[in-house]
GROMACS .gro file of C-alpha atoms in nm:
model
  329
    1MET     CA    1  -1.513   0.238  -2.952
    2PRO     CA    2  -1.209   0.410  -2.772
    3LYS     CA    3  -1.035   0.684  -2.967
    4MET     CA    4  -0.724   0.547  -3.095
    5SER     CA    5  -0.395   0.722  -2.959
    6SER     CA    6  -0.167   0.899  -3.221
    7ASP     CA    7   0.101   0.621  -3.194
    8ALA     CA    8  -0.161   0.324  -3.223
    9ALA     CA    9  -0.041   0.252  -3.578
   10ALA     CA   10   0.307   0.170  -3.471
   11PRO     CA   11   0.410  -0.183  -3.445
   12CYS     CA   12   0.316  -0.306  -3.085
   13GLN     CA   13   0.313  -0.608  -2.873
   14ARG     CA   14   0.172  -0.683  -2.558
   15ALA     CA   15   0.413  -0.831  -2.294
   16THR     CA   16   0.346  -0.974  -1.936
   17LEU     CA   17   0.655  -0.953  -1.718
   18HIS     CA   18   0.627  -1.092  -1.354
   19GLY     CA   19   0.828  -1.241  -1.051
   20PRO     CA   20   0.819  -1.294  -0.684
   21THR     CA   21   0.865  -1.042  -0.414
   22MET     CA   22   0.740  -0.962  -0.068
   23GLY     CA   23   0.544  -1.296  -0.032
   24THR     CA   24   0.352  -1.222  -0.339
   25ARG     CA   25   0.426  -1.143  -0.700
   26TRP     CA   26   0.500  -0.835  -0.911
   27SER     CA   27   0.355  -0.806  -1.252
   28ALA     CA   28   0.366  -0.555  -1.562
   29SER     CA   29   0.152  -0.562  -1.870
   30VAL     CA   30   0.343  -0.368  -2.136
   31ASP     CA   31   0.213  -0.243  -2.473
   32CYS     CA   32   0.566  -0.167  -2.657
   33ASP     CA   33   0.751  -0.179  -2.965
   34ALA     CA   34   0.906  -0.504  -3.059
   35ALA     CA   35   1.254  -0.368  -3.026
   36LEU     CA   36   1.231  -0.320  -2.684
   37ASP     CA   37   1.471  -0.542  -2.468
   38LEU     CA   38   1.227  -0.723  -2.248
   39ASP     CA   39   1.497  -0.924  -2.060
   40ALA     CA   40   1.669  -0.589  -1.953
   41LEU     CA   41   1.328  -0.442  -1.851
   42ARG     CA   42   1.235  -0.754  -1.659
   43GLN     CA   43   1.563  -0.749  -1.474
   44ASN     CA   44   1.539  -0.378  -1.389
   45LEU     CA   45   1.162  -0.410  -1.262
   46ALA     CA   46   1.267  -0.707  -1.021
   47ALA     CA   47   1.565  -0.483  -0.906
   48ALA     CA   48   1.336  -0.220  -0.829
   49VAL     CA   49   1.094  -0.405  -0.611
   50GLN     CA   50   1.384  -0.627  -0.448
   51GLN     CA   51   1.547  -0.295  -0.345
   52VAL     CA   52   1.228  -0.175  -0.182
   53ASP     CA   53   1.203  -0.525   0.005
   54ALA     CA   54   1.571  -0.522   0.096
   55GLN     CA   55   1.523  -0.164   0.264
   56MET     CA   56   1.189  -0.186   0.404
   57SER     CA   57   1.112  -0.543   0.494
   58PRO     CA   58   1.059  -0.612   0.859
   59TRP     CA   59   1.124  -0.973   0.800
   60LYS     CA   60   1.479  -0.913   0.679
   61PRO     CA   61   1.735  -0.871   0.960
   62GLU     CA   62   1.974  -0.669   0.768
   63SER     CA   63   1.687  -0.432   0.603
   64ASP     CA   64   1.728  -0.058   0.659
   65LEU     CA   65   1.406  -0.071   0.841
   66VAL     CA   66   1.523  -0.325   1.084
   67ARG     CA   67   1.839  -0.130   1.149
   68LEU     CA   68   1.641   0.167   1.252
   69ASN     CA   69   1.418  -0.033   1.472
   70ARG     CA   70   1.721  -0.183   1.638
   71ALA     CA   71   1.891   0.161   1.687
   72PRO     CA   72   1.900   0.316   2.038
   73VAL     CA   73   1.634   0.609   2.098
   74ASP     CA   74   1.791   0.948   1.974
   75ALA     CA   75   2.072   0.776   1.760
   76TRP     CA   76   2.080   0.904   1.421
   77VAL     CA   77   2.062   0.612   1.146
   78ASP     CA   78   2.193   0.684   0.781
   79LEU     CA   79   1.933   0.573   0.566
   80PRO     CA   80   1.923   0.548   0.172
   81PRO     CA   81   1.689   0.817  -0.017
   82GLU     CA   82   1.413   0.575  -0.101
   83ILE     CA   83   1.316   0.490   0.258
   84LEU     CA   84   1.344   0.832   0.371
   85GLU     CA   85   1.096   0.926   0.089
   86VAL     CA   86   0.866   0.672   0.225
   87LEU     CA   87   0.893   0.780   0.594
   88THR     CA   88   0.842   1.134   0.496
   89CYS     CA   89   0.525   1.048   0.297
   90ALA     CA   90   0.416   0.822   0.579
   91MET     CA   91   0.466   1.113   0.853
   92ASP     CA   92   0.257   1.340   0.616
   93ILE     CA   93  -0.032   1.102   0.586
   94HIS     CA   94  -0.006   1.031   0.962
   95ARG     CA   95  -0.053   1.386   1.040
   96GLN     CA   96  -0.339   1.433   0.766
   97SER     CA   97  -0.537   1.138   0.922
   98ALA     CA   98  -0.498   1.236   1.264
   99GLY     CA   99  -0.297   0.916   1.335
  100ALA     CA  100  -0.530   0.672   1.164
  101PHE     CA  101  -0.234   0.583   0.949
  102ASP     CA  102   0.050   0.520   1.200
  103PRO     CA  103   0.347   0.289   1.096
  104CYS     CA  104   0.477   0.274   1.454
  105VAL     CA  105   0.272  -0.046   1.497
  106GLY     CA  106   0.550  -0.294   1.458
  107ALA     CA  107   0.532  -0.425   1.833
  108LEU     CA  108   0.157  -0.446   1.786
  109VAL     CA  109   0.197  -0.666   1.460
  110ASP     CA  110   0.424  -0.902   1.632
  111ALA     CA  111   0.227  -0.941   1.930
  112TRP     CA  112  -0.084  -1.003   1.767
  113GLY     CA  113   0.098  -1.270   1.545
  114PHE     CA  114   0.105  -1.117   1.217
  115GLY     CA  115   0.506  -1.027   1.202
  116ALA     CA  116   0.826  -1.211   1.207
  117VAL     CA  117   0.838  -1.291   1.584
  118ARG     CA  118   0.539  -1.521   1.631
  119ASP     CA  119   0.267  -1.660   1.418
  120ALA     CA  120  -0.022  -1.636   1.690
  121PRO     CA  121  -0.141  -1.369   1.942
  122ASP     CA  122   0.066  -1.371   2.254
  123ALA     CA  123  -0.146  -1.241   2.558
  124ALA     CA  124   0.170  -1.135   2.748
  125ALA     CA  125   0.314  -0.943   2.460
  126ILE     CA  126  -0.017  -0.762   2.369
  127HIS     CA  127  -0.054  -0.656   2.749
  128THR     CA  128   0.303  -0.513   2.740
  129VAL     CA  129   0.258  -0.326   2.418
  130ARG     CA  130  -0.085  -0.180   2.568
  131GLN     CA  131   0.078  -0.091   2.894
  132ALA     CA  132   0.339   0.119   2.719
  133ALA     CA  133   0.271   0.483   2.697
  134PRO     CA  134   0.114   0.566   2.312
  135CYS     CA  135   0.374   0.751   2.114
  136PRO     CA  136   0.231   0.833   1.760
  137MET     CA  137   0.468   0.879   1.477
  138ARG     CA  138   0.459   1.253   1.465
  139GLU     CA  139   0.626   1.246   1.819
  140SER     CA  140   0.848   0.929   1.779
  141LEU     CA  141   1.047   0.989   1.470
  142GLU     CA  142   1.252   1.260   1.347
  143ILE     CA  143   1.369   1.266   0.986
  144ASP     CA  144   1.659   1.484   0.824
  145PRO     CA  145   1.629   1.415   0.453
  146ALA     CA  146   1.915   1.664   0.370
  147ALA     CA  147   2.158   1.457   0.580
  148GLY     CA  148   2.013   1.124   0.492
  149ARG     CA  149   1.917   1.009   0.814
  150ALA     CA  150   1.647   0.951   1.068
  151ARG     CA  151   1.622   0.884   1.453
  152LYS     CA  152   1.361   0.757   1.687
  153ARG     CA  153   1.263   0.991   1.971
  154ALA     CA  154   1.091   0.696   2.168
  155PRO     CA  155   1.125   0.311   2.176
  156VAL     CA  156   0.905   0.239   1.886
  157GLN     CA  157   0.907  -0.031   1.625
  158LEU     CA  158   0.809   0.087   1.278
  159ASP     CA  159   0.614  -0.131   1.007
  160LEU     CA  160   0.592   0.008   0.658
  161CYS     CA  161   0.378  -0.269   0.529
  162GLY     CA  162   0.069  -0.014   0.475
  163ILE     CA  163   0.280   0.195   0.232
  164ALA     CA  164   0.587  -0.013   0.102
  165LYS     CA  165   0.413  -0.228  -0.158
  166GLY     CA  166   0.242   0.096  -0.302
  167TYR     CA  167   0.596   0.263  -0.328
  168ALA     CA  168   0.727  -0.052  -0.490
  169VAL     CA  169   0.475  -0.001  -0.757
  170ASP     CA  170   0.573   0.359  -0.814
  171ARG     CA  171   0.927   0.233  -0.846
  172MET     CA  172   0.825   0.002  -1.124
  173ALA     CA  173   0.649   0.267  -1.304
  174ALA     CA  174   0.970   0.480  -1.295
  175VAL     CA  175   1.145   0.183  -1.446
  176LEU     CA  176   0.906   0.136  -1.720
  177GLN     CA  177   0.923   0.519  -1.800
  178GLN     CA  178   1.284   0.507  -1.811
  179HIS     CA  179   1.285   0.226  -2.068
  180GLY     CA  180   1.056   0.449  -2.287
  181VAL     CA  181   0.735   0.279  -2.204
  182ARG     CA  182   0.431   0.478  -2.235
  183HIS     CA  183   0.165   0.228  -2.214
  184ALA     CA  184   0.184  -0.016  -1.920
  185LEU     CA  185   0.022  -0.143  -1.615
  186ALA     CA  186   0.241  -0.217  -1.303
  187ALA     CA  187   0.098  -0.423  -1.016
  188LEU     CA  188   0.194  -0.590  -0.679
  189ASP     CA  189  -0.070  -0.750  -0.475
  190GLY     CA  190  -0.386  -0.510  -0.452
  191GLU     CA  191  -0.171  -0.214  -0.556
  192LEU     CA  192  -0.157  -0.090  -0.922
  193ARG     CA  193  -0.055   0.207  -1.130
  194ALA     CA  194  -0.125   0.272  -1.508
  195VAL     CA  195   0.149   0.445  -1.707
  196GLY     CA  196  -0.061   0.608  -1.964
  197HIS     CA  197  -0.324   0.404  -2.124
  198GLN     CA  198  -0.336   0.085  -2.345
  199ALA     CA  199  -0.179   0.118  -2.709
  200SER     CA  200  -0.534   0.107  -2.853
  201GLY     CA  201  -0.624   0.430  -2.656
  202ALA     CA  202  -0.834   0.250  -2.415
  203PRO     CA  203  -0.785   0.275  -2.039
  204TRP     CA  204  -0.642  -0.008  -1.830
  205ALA     CA  205  -0.922  -0.217  -1.696
  206VAL     CA  206  -0.875  -0.330  -1.325
  207ALA     CA  207  -1.081  -0.566  -1.126
  208LEU     CA  208  -1.234  -0.438  -0.810
  209GLU     CA  209  -1.230  -0.748  -0.588
  210SER     CA  210  -1.520  -0.862  -0.369
  211PRO     CA  211  -1.407  -0.873  -0.014
  212GLU     CA  212  -1.478  -1.269   0.031
  213ALA     CA  213  -1.248  -1.455   0.200
  214GLY     CA  214  -1.121  -1.792   0.060
  215ARG     CA  215  -1.223  -1.701  -0.317
  216ARG     CA  216  -1.157  -1.441  -0.546
  217ALA     CA  217  -1.447  -1.280  -0.730
  218VAL     CA  218  -1.488  -0.955  -0.923
  219ARG     CA  219  -1.732  -0.712  -0.790
  220GLY     CA  220  -1.667  -0.429  -1.062
  221VAL     CA  221  -1.419  -0.276  -1.296
  222ILE     CA  222  -1.198   0.028  -1.260
  223GLU     CA  223  -1.044   0.199  -1.557
  224LEU     CA  224  -0.701   0.367  -1.509
  225GLN     CA  225  -0.498   0.617  -1.705
  226ASP     CA  226  -0.189   0.781  -1.550
  227LEU     CA  227  -0.340   0.682  -1.218
  228ALA     CA  228  -0.278   0.448  -0.918
  229VAL     CA  229  -0.526   0.240  -0.716
  230ALA     CA  230  -0.482   0.044  -0.384
  231THR     CA  231  -0.723  -0.145  -0.170
  232SER     CA  232  -0.695  -0.225   0.181
  233GLY     CA  233  -0.937  -0.477   0.346
  234ASP     CA  234  -1.002  -0.739   0.608
  235TYR     CA  235  -1.063  -1.054   0.408
  236ARG     CA  236  -0.702  -1.153   0.274
  237HIS     CA  237  -0.456  -1.141   0.546
  238TYR     CA  238  -0.607  -1.246   0.877
  239MET     CA  239  -0.622  -1.529   1.135
  240GLU     CA  240  -0.898  -1.698   1.319
  241VAL     CA  241  -0.901  -1.698   1.690
  242GLY     CA  242  -1.212  -1.908   1.821
  243ASP     CA  243  -1.511  -1.760   1.659
  244ALA     CA  244  -1.316  -1.431   1.587
  245ARG     CA  245  -1.138  -1.334   1.264
  246LEU     CA  246  -0.874  -1.077   1.312
  247ALA     CA  247  -0.748  -0.877   1.043
  248HIS     CA  248  -0.375  -0.796   0.995
  249THR     CA  249  -0.410  -0.421   0.984
  250MET     CA  250  -0.348  -0.275   1.306
  251ASP     CA  251  -0.541   0.031   1.484
  252ALA     CA  252  -0.266   0.204   1.683
  253ARG     CA  253  -0.527   0.396   1.879
  254ARG     CA  254  -0.690   0.087   2.012
  255ALA     CA  255  -0.351  -0.105   2.030
  256ALA     CA  256  -0.556  -0.418   1.853
  257PRO     CA  257  -0.649  -0.522   1.502
  258VAL     CA  258  -0.893  -0.325   1.297
  259ASN     CA  259  -1.249  -0.421   1.389
  260ASN     CA  260  -1.519  -0.211   1.225
  261ALA     CA  261  -1.772  -0.266   0.963
  262VAL     CA  262  -1.538  -0.182   0.676
  263ALA     CA  263  -1.481  -0.486   0.456
  264SER     CA  264  -1.252  -0.298   0.208
  265VAL     CA  265  -1.148   0.052   0.108
  266THR     CA  266  -1.027   0.145  -0.243
  267VAL     CA  267  -0.849   0.474  -0.316
  268LEU     CA  268  -0.736   0.658  -0.630
  269ALA     CA  269  -0.417   0.872  -0.607
  270HIS     CA  270  -0.145   0.994  -0.844
  271THR     CA  271   0.100   0.774  -0.690
  272CYS     CA  272   0.055   0.430  -0.548
  273MET     CA  273   0.242   0.506  -0.238
  274GLU     CA  274  -0.041   0.764  -0.135
  275ALA     CA  275  -0.316   0.540  -0.261
  276ASP     CA  276  -0.174   0.252  -0.048
  277ALA     CA  277  -0.140   0.454   0.290
  278TRP     CA  278  -0.455   0.633   0.241
  279ALA     CA  279  -0.650   0.305   0.178
  280THR     CA  280  -0.495   0.155   0.506
  281ALA     CA  281  -0.569   0.494   0.702
  282LEU     CA  282  -0.943   0.482   0.579
  283LEU     CA  283  -0.982   0.120   0.675
  284VAL     CA  284  -0.847   0.213   1.019
  285ALA     CA  285  -1.066   0.511   1.064
  286GLY     CA  286  -1.378   0.313   0.991
  287PRO     CA  287  -1.692   0.391   0.836
  288GLY     CA  288  -1.811   0.722   0.991
  289GLU     CA  289  -1.463   0.882   1.080
  290GLY     CA  290  -1.332   0.749   0.756
  291LEU     CA  291  -1.582   0.880   0.520
  292ALA     CA  292  -1.550   1.228   0.682
  293LEU     CA  293  -1.180   1.201   0.658
  294ALA     CA  294  -1.208   1.138   0.304
  295GLN     CA  295  -1.429   1.398   0.240
  296ARG     CA  296  -1.223   1.662   0.412
  297ARG     CA  297  -0.915   1.550   0.225
  298GLY     CA  298  -1.077   1.543  -0.131
  299LEU     CA  299  -1.001   1.180  -0.156
  300GLU     CA  300  -1.159   0.964  -0.429
  301ALA     CA  301  -1.246   0.633  -0.242
  302LEU     CA  302  -1.487   0.351  -0.235
  303PHE     CA  303  -1.581   0.191   0.107
  304LEU     CA  304  -1.752  -0.153   0.101
  305LEU     CA  305  -1.932  -0.174   0.428
  306ARG     CA  306  -2.054  -0.498   0.596
  307ARG     CA  307  -2.422  -0.473   0.689
  308PRO     CA  308  -2.686  -0.716   0.801
  309GLU     CA  309  -2.845  -0.672   0.453
  310GLY     CA  310  -2.495  -0.750   0.278
  311LEU     CA  311  -2.236  -0.543   0.147
  312VAL     CA  312  -2.317  -0.159   0.111
  313GLU     CA  313  -2.115   0.078  -0.122
  314MET     CA  314  -2.023   0.422  -0.025
  315GLY     CA  315  -1.823   0.616  -0.278
  316LEU     CA  316  -1.647   0.957  -0.306
  317GLY     CA  317  -1.515   1.141  -0.624
  318ARG     CA  318  -1.558   0.959  -0.925
  319PHE     CA  319  -1.651   0.634  -0.723
  320GLY     CA  320  -1.957   0.849  -0.572
  321ALA     CA  321  -2.079   0.926  -0.934
  322CYS     CA  322  -2.031   0.589  -1.091
  323GLY     CA  323  -2.046   0.334  -0.814
  324ALA     CA  324  -1.809   0.040  -0.858
  325ARG     CA  325  -1.729   0.096  -1.232
  326PRO     CA  326  -1.575   0.458  -1.245
  327SER     CA  327  -1.432   0.547  -1.584
  328LEU     CA  328  -1.100   0.735  -1.498
  329ALA     CA  329  -0.990   0.779  -1.863
   0.00000   0.00000   0.00000
């Protein structure tokens, strides 16, 4: 039986708040005092994720991301601090991952039919992108946080879908804490972050999904306490072209969708933004390079690899010690 927390005896209720955003839904499970203003909390959580979407969506013509993408090369663009924070983190993980995480894939995303421009691969557009000289993020973007601005140094198109949802979950966690909530689980799609533990003292239990297209099945359970988790895979957002299934995640180094033996990667981190970006990076890097990269960076990650005999798990950190059911309390 889990040990009770010191405030477990206080009157407490479990509230579940949720709403639409970014083509999916956000949610928050909250253990709180009955006096908490849930309507105000719901409104502020919705505003937090809507702000991230308004700033970083490649689908919204007036988003700050689209403004930056449309700006001429070498023209400084004034940007809000939130997107600058995400761009700075993205640049850092791009460097640490040796380019496996590279948000400069917007043109690739559109060419392959996963963006706002088209809904199917376009051979001419793919050829055009592949003919262009590769320009990784570290060479194509300059960020000036002190002045609140950034500029492109090359004609690239940024896409923050591999990190923005994780950041939105972090913003939700910040809102929960600002409202005095000490026990909550914030979620958006496959990204989650625990604020403390449950009021009972038990960690938050999160399902580890089995990477099967067309159905949702639980493969294991992850227990979270003051920690974030994110999963990237090839089984939720994809398209079928002939006999091939194309994942939505792009490998900038190959100028093509990810195509390796990795079905999914789950990463633990203290922020959901970092967990989200690293899960994307390791999915792109693949089983060999990705495992070596995770080991070098001291990441806690679980790879599910497709093998002829079925799915094979390869875990690092607490995943390595406990398989698919790490206790992280």
